[in-house]
XYZ file of C-alpha atoms in Angstrom:
546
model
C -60.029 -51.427 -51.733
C -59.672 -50.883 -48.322
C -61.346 -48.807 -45.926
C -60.869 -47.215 -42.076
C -63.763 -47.597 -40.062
C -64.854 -44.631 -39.172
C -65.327 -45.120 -35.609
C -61.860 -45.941 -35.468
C -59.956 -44.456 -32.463
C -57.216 -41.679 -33.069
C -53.568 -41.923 -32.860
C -51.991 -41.033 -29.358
C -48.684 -39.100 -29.685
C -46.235 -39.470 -26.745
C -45.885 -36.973 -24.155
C -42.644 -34.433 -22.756
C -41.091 -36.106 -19.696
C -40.294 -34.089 -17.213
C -36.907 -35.403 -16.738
C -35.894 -33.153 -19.822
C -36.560 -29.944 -17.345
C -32.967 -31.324 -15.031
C -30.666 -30.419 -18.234
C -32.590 -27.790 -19.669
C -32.138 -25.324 -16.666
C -28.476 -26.326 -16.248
C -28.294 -25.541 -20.046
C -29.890 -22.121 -19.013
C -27.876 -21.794 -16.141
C -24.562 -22.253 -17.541
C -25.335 -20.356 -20.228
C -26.110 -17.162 -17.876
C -23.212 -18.026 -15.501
C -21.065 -17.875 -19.253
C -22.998 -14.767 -19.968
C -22.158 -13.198 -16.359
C -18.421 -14.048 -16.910
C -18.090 -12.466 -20.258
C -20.248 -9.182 -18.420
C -17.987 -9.066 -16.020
C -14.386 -8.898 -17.791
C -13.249 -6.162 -18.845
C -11.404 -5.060 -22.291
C -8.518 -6.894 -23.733
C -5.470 -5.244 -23.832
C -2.158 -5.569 -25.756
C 1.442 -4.159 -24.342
C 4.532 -3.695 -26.408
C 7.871 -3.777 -24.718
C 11.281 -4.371 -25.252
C 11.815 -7.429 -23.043
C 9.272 -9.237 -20.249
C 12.091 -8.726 -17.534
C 9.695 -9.813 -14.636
C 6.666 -10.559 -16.164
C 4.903 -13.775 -16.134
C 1.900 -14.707 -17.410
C -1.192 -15.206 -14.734
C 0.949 -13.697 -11.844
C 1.646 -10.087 -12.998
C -0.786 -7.857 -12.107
C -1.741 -4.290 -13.669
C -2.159 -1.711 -10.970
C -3.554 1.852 -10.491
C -2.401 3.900 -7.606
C -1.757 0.370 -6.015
C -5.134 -1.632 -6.976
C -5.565 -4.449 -9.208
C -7.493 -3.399 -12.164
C -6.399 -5.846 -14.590
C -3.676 -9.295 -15.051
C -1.356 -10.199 -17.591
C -2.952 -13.532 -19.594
C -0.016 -14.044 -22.310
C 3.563 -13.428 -23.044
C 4.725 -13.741 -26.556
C 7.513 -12.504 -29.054
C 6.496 -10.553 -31.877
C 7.040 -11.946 -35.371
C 9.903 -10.360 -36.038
C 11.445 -10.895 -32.445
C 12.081 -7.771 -32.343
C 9.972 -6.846 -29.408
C 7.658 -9.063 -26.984
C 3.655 -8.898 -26.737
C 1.995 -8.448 -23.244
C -1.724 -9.393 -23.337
C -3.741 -8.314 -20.533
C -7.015 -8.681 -19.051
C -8.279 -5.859 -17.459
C -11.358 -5.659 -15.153
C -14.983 -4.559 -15.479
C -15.997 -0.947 -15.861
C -11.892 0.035 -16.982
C -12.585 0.189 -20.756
C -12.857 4.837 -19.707
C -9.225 4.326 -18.697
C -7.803 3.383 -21.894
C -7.434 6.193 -24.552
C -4.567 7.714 -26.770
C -3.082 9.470 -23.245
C -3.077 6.394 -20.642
C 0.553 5.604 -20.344
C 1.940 1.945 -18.736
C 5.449 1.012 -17.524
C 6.747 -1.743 -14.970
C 7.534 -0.692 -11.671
C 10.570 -2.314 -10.123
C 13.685 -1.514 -8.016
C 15.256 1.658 -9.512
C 18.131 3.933 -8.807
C 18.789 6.910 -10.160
C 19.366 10.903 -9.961
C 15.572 11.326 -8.882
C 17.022 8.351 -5.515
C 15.829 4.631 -5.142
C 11.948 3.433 -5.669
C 10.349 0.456 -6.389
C 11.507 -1.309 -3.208
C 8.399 -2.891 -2.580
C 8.749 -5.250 -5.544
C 12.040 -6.508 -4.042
C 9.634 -9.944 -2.594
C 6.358 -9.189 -4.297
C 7.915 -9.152 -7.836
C 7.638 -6.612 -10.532
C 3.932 -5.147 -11.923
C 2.720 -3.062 -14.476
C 1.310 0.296 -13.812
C -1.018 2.175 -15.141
C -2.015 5.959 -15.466
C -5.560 6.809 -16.799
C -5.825 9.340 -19.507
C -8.408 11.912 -19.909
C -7.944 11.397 -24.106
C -11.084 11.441 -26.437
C -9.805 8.355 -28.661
C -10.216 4.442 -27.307
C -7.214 2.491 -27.760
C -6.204 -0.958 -27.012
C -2.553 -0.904 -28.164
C -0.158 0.736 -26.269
C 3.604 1.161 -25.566
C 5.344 0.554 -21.979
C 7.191 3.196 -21.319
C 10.981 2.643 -19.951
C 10.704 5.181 -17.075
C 8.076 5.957 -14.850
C 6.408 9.516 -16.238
C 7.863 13.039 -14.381
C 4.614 13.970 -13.734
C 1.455 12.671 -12.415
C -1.529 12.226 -14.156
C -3.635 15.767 -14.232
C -0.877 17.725 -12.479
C -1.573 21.636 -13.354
C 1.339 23.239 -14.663
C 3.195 24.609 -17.514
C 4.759 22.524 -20.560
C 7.688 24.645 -22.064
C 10.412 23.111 -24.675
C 13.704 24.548 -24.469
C 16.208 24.149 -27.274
C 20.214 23.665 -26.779
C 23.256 23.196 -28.428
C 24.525 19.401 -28.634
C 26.687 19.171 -25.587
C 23.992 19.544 -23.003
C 24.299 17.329 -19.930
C 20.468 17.549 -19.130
C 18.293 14.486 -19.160
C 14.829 13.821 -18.681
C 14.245 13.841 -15.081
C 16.271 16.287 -14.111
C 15.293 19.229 -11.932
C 14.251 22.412 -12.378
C 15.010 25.611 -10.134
C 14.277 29.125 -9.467
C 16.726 30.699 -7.105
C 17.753 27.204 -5.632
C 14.091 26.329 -4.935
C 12.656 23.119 -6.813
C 9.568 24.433 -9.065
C 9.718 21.737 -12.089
C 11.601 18.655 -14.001
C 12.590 17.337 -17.664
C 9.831 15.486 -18.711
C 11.042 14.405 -22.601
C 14.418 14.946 -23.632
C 15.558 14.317 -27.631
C 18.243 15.061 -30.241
C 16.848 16.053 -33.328
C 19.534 15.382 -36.123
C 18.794 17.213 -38.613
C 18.026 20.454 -36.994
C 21.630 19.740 -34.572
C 19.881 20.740 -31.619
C 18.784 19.009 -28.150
C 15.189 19.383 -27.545
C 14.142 19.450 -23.863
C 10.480 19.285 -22.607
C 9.807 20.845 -19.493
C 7.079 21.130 -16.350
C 6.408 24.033 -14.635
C 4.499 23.060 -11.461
C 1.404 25.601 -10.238
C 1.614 28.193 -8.441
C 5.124 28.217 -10.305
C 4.303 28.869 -13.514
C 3.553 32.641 -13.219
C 7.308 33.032 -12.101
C 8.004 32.158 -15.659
C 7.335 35.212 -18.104
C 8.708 36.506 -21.784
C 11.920 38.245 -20.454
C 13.173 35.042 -18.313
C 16.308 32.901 -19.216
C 16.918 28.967 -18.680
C 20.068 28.323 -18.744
C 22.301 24.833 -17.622
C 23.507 24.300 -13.815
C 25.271 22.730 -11.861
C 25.792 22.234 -8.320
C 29.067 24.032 -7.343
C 30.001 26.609 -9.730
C 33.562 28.021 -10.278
C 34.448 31.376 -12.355
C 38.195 32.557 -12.658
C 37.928 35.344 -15.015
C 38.926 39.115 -15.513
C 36.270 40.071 -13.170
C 37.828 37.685 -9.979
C 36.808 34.479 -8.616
C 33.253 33.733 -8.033
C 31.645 30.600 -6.179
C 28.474 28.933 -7.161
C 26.509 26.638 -4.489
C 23.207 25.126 -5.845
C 21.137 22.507 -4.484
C 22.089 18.747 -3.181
C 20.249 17.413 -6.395
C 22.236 19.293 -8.800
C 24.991 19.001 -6.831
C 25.296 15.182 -8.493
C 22.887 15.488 -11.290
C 23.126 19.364 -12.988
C 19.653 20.440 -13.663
C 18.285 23.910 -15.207
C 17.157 27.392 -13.550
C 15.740 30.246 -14.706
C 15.134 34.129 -14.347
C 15.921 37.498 -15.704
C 19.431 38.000 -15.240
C 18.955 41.725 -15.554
C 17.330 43.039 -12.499
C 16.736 46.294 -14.619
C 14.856 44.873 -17.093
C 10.677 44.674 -16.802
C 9.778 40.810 -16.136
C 7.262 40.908 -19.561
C 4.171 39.257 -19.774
C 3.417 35.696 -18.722
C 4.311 32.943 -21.103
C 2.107 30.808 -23.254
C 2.040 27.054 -22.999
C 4.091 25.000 -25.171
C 6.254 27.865 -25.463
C 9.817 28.046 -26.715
C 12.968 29.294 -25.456
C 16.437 29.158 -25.634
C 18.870 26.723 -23.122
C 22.104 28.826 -22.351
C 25.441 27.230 -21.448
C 25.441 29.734 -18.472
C 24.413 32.581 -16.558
C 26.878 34.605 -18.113
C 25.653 33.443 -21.763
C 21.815 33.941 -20.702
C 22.474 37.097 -19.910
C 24.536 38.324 -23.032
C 20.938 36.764 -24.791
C 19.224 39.785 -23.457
C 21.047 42.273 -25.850
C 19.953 41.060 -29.183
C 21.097 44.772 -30.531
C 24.478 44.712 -31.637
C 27.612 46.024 -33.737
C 29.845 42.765 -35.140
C 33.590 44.201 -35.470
C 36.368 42.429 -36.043
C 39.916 43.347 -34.319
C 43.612 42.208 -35.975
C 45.647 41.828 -33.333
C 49.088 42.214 -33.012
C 49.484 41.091 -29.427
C 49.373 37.513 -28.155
C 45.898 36.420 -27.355
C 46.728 34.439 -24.332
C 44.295 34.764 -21.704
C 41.589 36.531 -24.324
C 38.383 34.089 -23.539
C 34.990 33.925 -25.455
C 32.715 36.398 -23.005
C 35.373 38.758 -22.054
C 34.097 42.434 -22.020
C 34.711 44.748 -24.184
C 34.898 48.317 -21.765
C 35.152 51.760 -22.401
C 36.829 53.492 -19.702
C 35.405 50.701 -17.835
C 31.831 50.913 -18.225
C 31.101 47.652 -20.212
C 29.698 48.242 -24.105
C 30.231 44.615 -25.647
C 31.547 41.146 -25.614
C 34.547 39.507 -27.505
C 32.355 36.573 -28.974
C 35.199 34.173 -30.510
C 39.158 34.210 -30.479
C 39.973 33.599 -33.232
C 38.201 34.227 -35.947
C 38.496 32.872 -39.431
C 42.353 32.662 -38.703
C 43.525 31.605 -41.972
C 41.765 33.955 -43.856
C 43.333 37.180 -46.200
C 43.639 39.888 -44.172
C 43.605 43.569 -46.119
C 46.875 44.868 -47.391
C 46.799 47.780 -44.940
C 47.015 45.817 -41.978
C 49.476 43.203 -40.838
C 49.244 40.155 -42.619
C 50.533 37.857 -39.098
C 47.593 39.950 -37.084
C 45.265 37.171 -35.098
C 41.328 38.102 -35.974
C 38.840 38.175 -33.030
C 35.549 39.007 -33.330
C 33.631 41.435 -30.763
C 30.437 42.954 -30.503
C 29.258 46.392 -29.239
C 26.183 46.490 -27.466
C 24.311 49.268 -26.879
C 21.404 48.022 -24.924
C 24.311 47.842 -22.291
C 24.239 51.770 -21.460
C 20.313 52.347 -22.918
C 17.579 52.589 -20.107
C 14.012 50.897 -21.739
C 14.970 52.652 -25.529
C 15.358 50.590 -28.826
C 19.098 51.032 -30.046
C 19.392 52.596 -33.377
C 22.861 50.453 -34.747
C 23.050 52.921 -38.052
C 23.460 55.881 -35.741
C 25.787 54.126 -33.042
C 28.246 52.685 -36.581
C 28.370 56.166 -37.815
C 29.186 57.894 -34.230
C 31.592 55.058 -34.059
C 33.578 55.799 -37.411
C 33.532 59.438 -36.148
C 35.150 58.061 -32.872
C 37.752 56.228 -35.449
C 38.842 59.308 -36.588
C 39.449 61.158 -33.244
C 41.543 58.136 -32.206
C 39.223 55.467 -30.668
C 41.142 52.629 -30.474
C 41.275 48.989 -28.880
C 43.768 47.677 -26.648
C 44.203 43.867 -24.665
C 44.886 44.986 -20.912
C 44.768 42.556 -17.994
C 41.795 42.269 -16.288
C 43.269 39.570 -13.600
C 47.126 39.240 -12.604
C 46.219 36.046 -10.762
C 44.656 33.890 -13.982
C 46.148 36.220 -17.073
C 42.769 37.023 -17.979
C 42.803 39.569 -20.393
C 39.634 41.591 -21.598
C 39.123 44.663 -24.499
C 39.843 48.722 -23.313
C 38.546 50.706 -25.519
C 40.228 54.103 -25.111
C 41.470 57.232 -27.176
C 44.956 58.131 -27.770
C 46.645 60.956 -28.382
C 48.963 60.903 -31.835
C 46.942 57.999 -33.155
C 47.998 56.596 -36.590
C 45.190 57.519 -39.262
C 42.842 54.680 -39.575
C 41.662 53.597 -42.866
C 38.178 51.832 -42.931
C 38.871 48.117 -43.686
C 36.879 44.956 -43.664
C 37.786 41.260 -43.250
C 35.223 38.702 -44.046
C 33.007 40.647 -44.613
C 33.027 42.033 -41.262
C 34.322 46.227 -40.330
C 37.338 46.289 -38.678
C 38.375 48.125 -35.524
C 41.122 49.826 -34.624
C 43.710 48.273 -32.487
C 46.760 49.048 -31.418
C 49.684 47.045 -29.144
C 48.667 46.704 -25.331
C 49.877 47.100 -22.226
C 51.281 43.485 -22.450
C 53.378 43.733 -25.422
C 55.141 46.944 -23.879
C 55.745 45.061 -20.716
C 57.402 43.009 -22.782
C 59.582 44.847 -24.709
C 60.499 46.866 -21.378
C 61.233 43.360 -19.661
C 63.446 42.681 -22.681
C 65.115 45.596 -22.225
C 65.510 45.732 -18.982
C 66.863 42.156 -19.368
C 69.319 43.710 -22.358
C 71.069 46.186 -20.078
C 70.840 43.400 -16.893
C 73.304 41.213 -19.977
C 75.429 44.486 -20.391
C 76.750 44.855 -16.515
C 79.959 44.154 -15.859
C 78.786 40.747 -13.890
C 82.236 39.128 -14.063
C 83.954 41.863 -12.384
C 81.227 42.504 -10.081
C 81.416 39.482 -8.703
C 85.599 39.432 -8.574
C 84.998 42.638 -6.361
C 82.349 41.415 -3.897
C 84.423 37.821 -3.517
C 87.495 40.297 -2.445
C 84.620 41.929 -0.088
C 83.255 38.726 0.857
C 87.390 37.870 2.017
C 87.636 41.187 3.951
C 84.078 40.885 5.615
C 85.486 36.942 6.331
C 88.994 38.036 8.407
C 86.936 40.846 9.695
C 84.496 38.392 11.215
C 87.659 36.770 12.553
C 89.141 39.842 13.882
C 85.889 40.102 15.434
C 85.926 36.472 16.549
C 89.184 36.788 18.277
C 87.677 40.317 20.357
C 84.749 38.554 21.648
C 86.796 35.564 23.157
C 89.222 37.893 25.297
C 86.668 39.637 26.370
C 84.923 36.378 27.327
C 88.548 35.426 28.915
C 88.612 38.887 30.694
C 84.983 38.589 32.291
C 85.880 35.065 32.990
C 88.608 36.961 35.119
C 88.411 36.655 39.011
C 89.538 40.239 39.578
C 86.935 40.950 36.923
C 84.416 38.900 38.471
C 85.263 41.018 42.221
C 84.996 44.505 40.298
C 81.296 44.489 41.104
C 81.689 44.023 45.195
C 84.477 46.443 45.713
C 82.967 48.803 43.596
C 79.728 48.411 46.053
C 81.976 48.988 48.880
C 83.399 51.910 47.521
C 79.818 53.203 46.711
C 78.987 52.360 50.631
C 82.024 54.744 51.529
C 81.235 57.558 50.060
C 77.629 57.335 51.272
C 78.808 57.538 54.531
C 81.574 60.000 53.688
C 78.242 62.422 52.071
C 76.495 61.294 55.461
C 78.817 63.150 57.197
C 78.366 66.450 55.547
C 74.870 66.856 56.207
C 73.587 70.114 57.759
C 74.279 70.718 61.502
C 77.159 67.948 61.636
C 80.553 69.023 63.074
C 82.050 68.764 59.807
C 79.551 70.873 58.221
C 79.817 73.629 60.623
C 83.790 73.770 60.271
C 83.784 73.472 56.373
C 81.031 75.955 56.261
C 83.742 78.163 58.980
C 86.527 77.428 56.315
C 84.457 78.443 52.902
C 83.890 81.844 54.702
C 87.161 82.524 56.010
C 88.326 81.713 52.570
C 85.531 84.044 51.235
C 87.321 86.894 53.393
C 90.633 86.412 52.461
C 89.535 86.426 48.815
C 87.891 89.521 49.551
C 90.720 91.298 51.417
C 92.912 90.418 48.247
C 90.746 91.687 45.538
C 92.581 95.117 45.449
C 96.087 93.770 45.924
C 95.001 91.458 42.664
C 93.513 95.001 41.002
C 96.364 96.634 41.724
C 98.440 93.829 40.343
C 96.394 93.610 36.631
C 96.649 97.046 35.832
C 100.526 97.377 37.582
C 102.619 94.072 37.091
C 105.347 95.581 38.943
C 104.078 97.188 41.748
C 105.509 94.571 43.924
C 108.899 95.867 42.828
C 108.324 99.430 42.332
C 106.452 101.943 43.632
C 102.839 103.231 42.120
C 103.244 107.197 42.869
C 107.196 107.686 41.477
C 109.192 110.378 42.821
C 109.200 113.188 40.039
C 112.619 113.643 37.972
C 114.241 116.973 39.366
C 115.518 119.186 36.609
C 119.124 120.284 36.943
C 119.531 123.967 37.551
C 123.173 125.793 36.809
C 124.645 127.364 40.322
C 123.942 131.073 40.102
C-alpha cells in the first residue's frame, strides 16, 4: 500500500493568457456591430404585381414624397407564374407606415387624360412609391396598384358612389365639375355584373363638398354639347379637360326647387345620361299612359314633352312601346304604342301631387274631349312633341288599357292632315289640263318670239336713224333756233321800240274792237240789217176815193 506524503506540494493548474482577450472582444464586437445592423433595418416587405417592368433587384428604390425609405432586395415569380413577388427592405422607424390603407404603385413615364408625369424617371429609371396609411391593422403584404391614386393621402373631402347604366364613358380619373369649375375626380370605377350597373366612386374636394346636397343631380358630360330638338338648337361648351376626356357635373337643375340638406358620406346617387334626363329625375310623381297612334312617329324622340296648351305636364318616355303586342278591339289594331307620362310636380309649387285625384280629373277631361295630338315642334329637324288639347265633336272615348297600362286618347295630327291636303292638292295638280296648257303657252311662247323680233327689227332703225347725220345735226340747229328766238323775246322787252309800237297796235286794235261792238250787236239780234233797214216804213192801208 502506498501512501502520499503529506507534506507533499499541491497541484498547480495553468493560468488564462491574455492573448484570449484579442478574439474575445472582436467576438463581442461583431456581435454588437450584427446586433446594430439588425436594429437598424427596418420591416420586410412583400409586393405583388403583375409584371417587374423596371424593377431590379438592389437598384429600385421605394420612395415617399421623393425620399428613400426602403429598396427592393428580390424579384421572383410566384408559383403559379401568375404574378411576380417584390421583396423589399424598408428602413428603420417605417414599420407605422405600413397598415391595411398604405397603398404602393411604380412611378414611371405616363400619358393620359389627367396629361404626362413621371418624366423624371426617363434617366433615373422607374421606383416604387409609397403612400402611408393612417389604418389600425399592420400588414406586410400588399398589392401595387396600376395607377397612381386620385387623391392624396389625408385629403379632406367627400366620397360619394354614383350608379349608371352600362354605356357610361366615365373612367376613374376623370373630372368632376360644378358649373365648369373643377371641384373633384373618379377615384374607383367598376361594373358589377350581376346588378348590370357601372359603379363610380367619387371625391368631393373641401370647401366643395357643401355645394353637394340631397336635391343635386350628377349627370355625364362632355365637352361641346349639341341639342337639335323641338325646343331649337342649343350649344354646350365645357371645360378643355372634358373637352377630350367627358367627365361628370352636378347641381339642381331646377332653380325652383330648395337645395335640401347636405349629403352624407358614402352616399348614393344616381348618374344621368344628361341634363335633360337629370332633370326629368326630379319629378318622381307621375301618371304612365300609353297613346296608339295612328300617325307616323317620325321625329317622336324619347324626352319629348308632352304640353298642354303649351305649358309642359309630362314626357313621352319610349317610342315604341311593346310594339308587337294585342292592342284592344276598340282601337286600331296597326296603331304604334308610345308610352308618356304626366307629371304633375311640373305645374305644383313645394306640394306633394296626389296621382288618384289628377287620374280621376283626367278621365273627367276624357270625357269633355281631352285628347292627344303629334304637332311639330321644329320645321328645321322634324321634331315632333305631344299637344294635348280639347276638341270640339270629339268621338266618345271608351276607357281601354294595353299592357297593362290606361290608354289616352289620341287622335290624327296636324301631320297626317298635311298630308292628305298635300295629296290632294297633288290629285287636282294630276287633273289640269297640263297637255293643253302647255300646247297654248308654246303658241304664246311663238308669238312673244316674232314679237321680240318685231321688236328687234324697231330698235335697229332706230339705231340706223340716230346713226343718221341729219339726226346727229338736229341737236345744233335746234340750239340755234333756241338762240333766235331768245333774241327775237329780247327784243320785246319793256321800253324797246318794238314794244312801244306793238303796245300802239294792241290799243288801236282795242278801239276798233270797241267802235264795232254795236255794229256786231246790231248784227246778232238783226242778220239783215246790212240789207234792210231796222225801223221799216209802215204798210199804208188802201182807202176807196170818196
Amino acid at each position: 500500500m502506498t501512501t502520499t506524503p503529506s507534506n507533499a506540494a499541491p497541484e498547480r493548474r495553468p493560468k488564462l493568457s491574455p492573448v484570449w482577450l484579442i478574439p474575445l472582444g472582436a467576438l463581442l464586437i461583431g456581435l454588437w456591430l450584427a446586433f446594430d445592423h439588425w436594429a437598424s433595418q427596418g420591416p420586410t416587405v412583400v409586393l405583388k404585381m403583375t409584371d417587374a417592368e423596371g424593377i431590379e433587384a438592389g437598384k429600385t428604390s421605394v420612395k415617399t414624397r421623393n425620399v428613400q425609405v426602403g429598396q427592393v432586395e428580390e424579384v421572383a415569380l410566384s408559383e403559379d407564374l401568375s404574378h411576380t413577388l417584390v421583396t423589399v427592405r424598408m428602413q428603420q422607424d417605417t414599420a407605422r407606415m405600413l397598415n391595411d390603407k398604405t397603398r404602393f404603385w411604380v412611378v414611371k413615364p405616363r400619358i393620359g387624360r389627367e396629361g404626362i408625369s413621371g418624366l423624371g424617371t426617363v434617366l433615373s429609371g422607374a421606383y416604387i412609391e409609397l403612400q402611408p396609411g393612417d389604418g389600425k391593422k399592420e400588414k406586410r403584404r400588399f398589392q401595387v396598384e396600376e395607377k397612381p391614386p386620385i387623391t392624396e393621402a389625408g385629403a379632406k373631402g367627400l366620397y360619394l358612389t354614383l350608379n349608371a347604366r352600362p354605356g357610361s364613358s366615365v373612367a376613374t380619373g376623370d373630372p368632376v365639375t360644378y358649373r365648369n369649375l373643377t371641384v373633384g375626380r373618379v377615384v374607383d370605377t367598376e361594373f358589377l355584373a350581376a346588378e348590370k350597373i357601372i359603379r363610380h366612386r367619387i371625391f368631393i374636394e373641401e370647401p366643395y363638398d357643401v355645394l353637394v346636397t340631397e336635391s343635386v343631380r350628377f349627370w355625364n358630360v362632355s365637352g361641346v354639347t349639341l341639342q337639335l330638338d323641338s325646343g331649337g338648337f342649343k350649344v354646350g361648351v365645357q371645360s378643355m379637360e372634358t373637352l377630350i376626356g367627358g367627365g361628370i357635373t352636378f347641381g339642381v337643375p331646377d332653380q325652383d326647387m330648395p337645395a335640401g340638406a347636405p349629403a352624407k358620406p358614402d352616399s348614393e346617387f344616381e348618374l344621368y345620361a344628361d341634363e335633360e334626363a337629370a332633370r326629368r329625375g326630379l319629378f318622381d310623381q307621375y301618371l304612365e299612359y300609353v297613346m296608339l297612334v295612328q300617325d307616323s312617329v317620325r321625329g317622336l324622340r324619347r324626352g319629348a314633352p308632352v304640353e298642354y296648351r303649351g305649358v309642359r305636364l309630362g314626357t313621352v318616355e319610349q317610342v315604341p312601346w311593346h310594339f308587337t303586342a294585342d292592342q284592344p278591339e276598340t282601337l286600331t289594331r296597326f296603331a304604334i304604342p308610345v308610352l308618356i307620362r304626366i307629371e304633375p310636380q311640373r305645374i305644383l309649387e313645394d306640394e306633394e301631387a296626389n296621382l288618384d285625384e289628377w287620374r280621376d280629373r283626367l278621365d273627367r277631361m276624357f270625357d269633355h274631349g281631352l285628347r292627344a295630338t303629334l304637332k311639330s315642334g321644329n320645321l328645321l329637324t322634324g321634331a315632333l312633341f305631344v299637344d294635348l288639347n280639347f276638341q270640339r265633336n270629339a268621338e266618345p272615348f271608351e276607357q281601354a288599357r294595353f299592357e297593362g297600362v290606361q290608354v289616352f286618347p289620341s287622335t290624327t295630327g296636324g301631320l297626317a292632315q298635311l298630308e292628305s291636303q298635300v295629296a290632294e292638292l297633288m290629285d287636282k295638280i294630276n287633273s289640269l289640263p297640263l297637255e293643253q296648257i302647255g300646247n297654248k303657252l308654246d303658241r304664246n311662247l311663238a308669238a312673244s318670239e316674232s314679237t321680240l323680233k318685231a321688236f328687234a327689227g324697231t330698235a335697229e332703225r332706230l339705231q340706223q336713224l340716230l346713226e343718221d347725220p341729219a339726226v346727229a345735226g338736229m341737236p345744233e340747229r335746234l340750239n340755234d333756233t333756241l338762240s333766235a328766238l331768245e333774241k327775237t323775246l329780247a327784243g320785246l322787252e319793256p321800253g324797246s321800240d318794238a314794244y312801244r309800237q306793238l303796245s300802239g297796235t294792241l290799243q288801236r286794235m282795242e278801239q276798233l274792237l270797241r267802235d264795232a261792238e254795236p255794229l256786231m250787236r246790231t248784227l246778232k239780234e238783226h242778220p239783215n240789217a246790212l240789207i234792210f233797214s231796222t225801223d221799216p216804213e209802215p204798210d199804208y192801208e188802201p182807202k176807196a176815193a170818196r
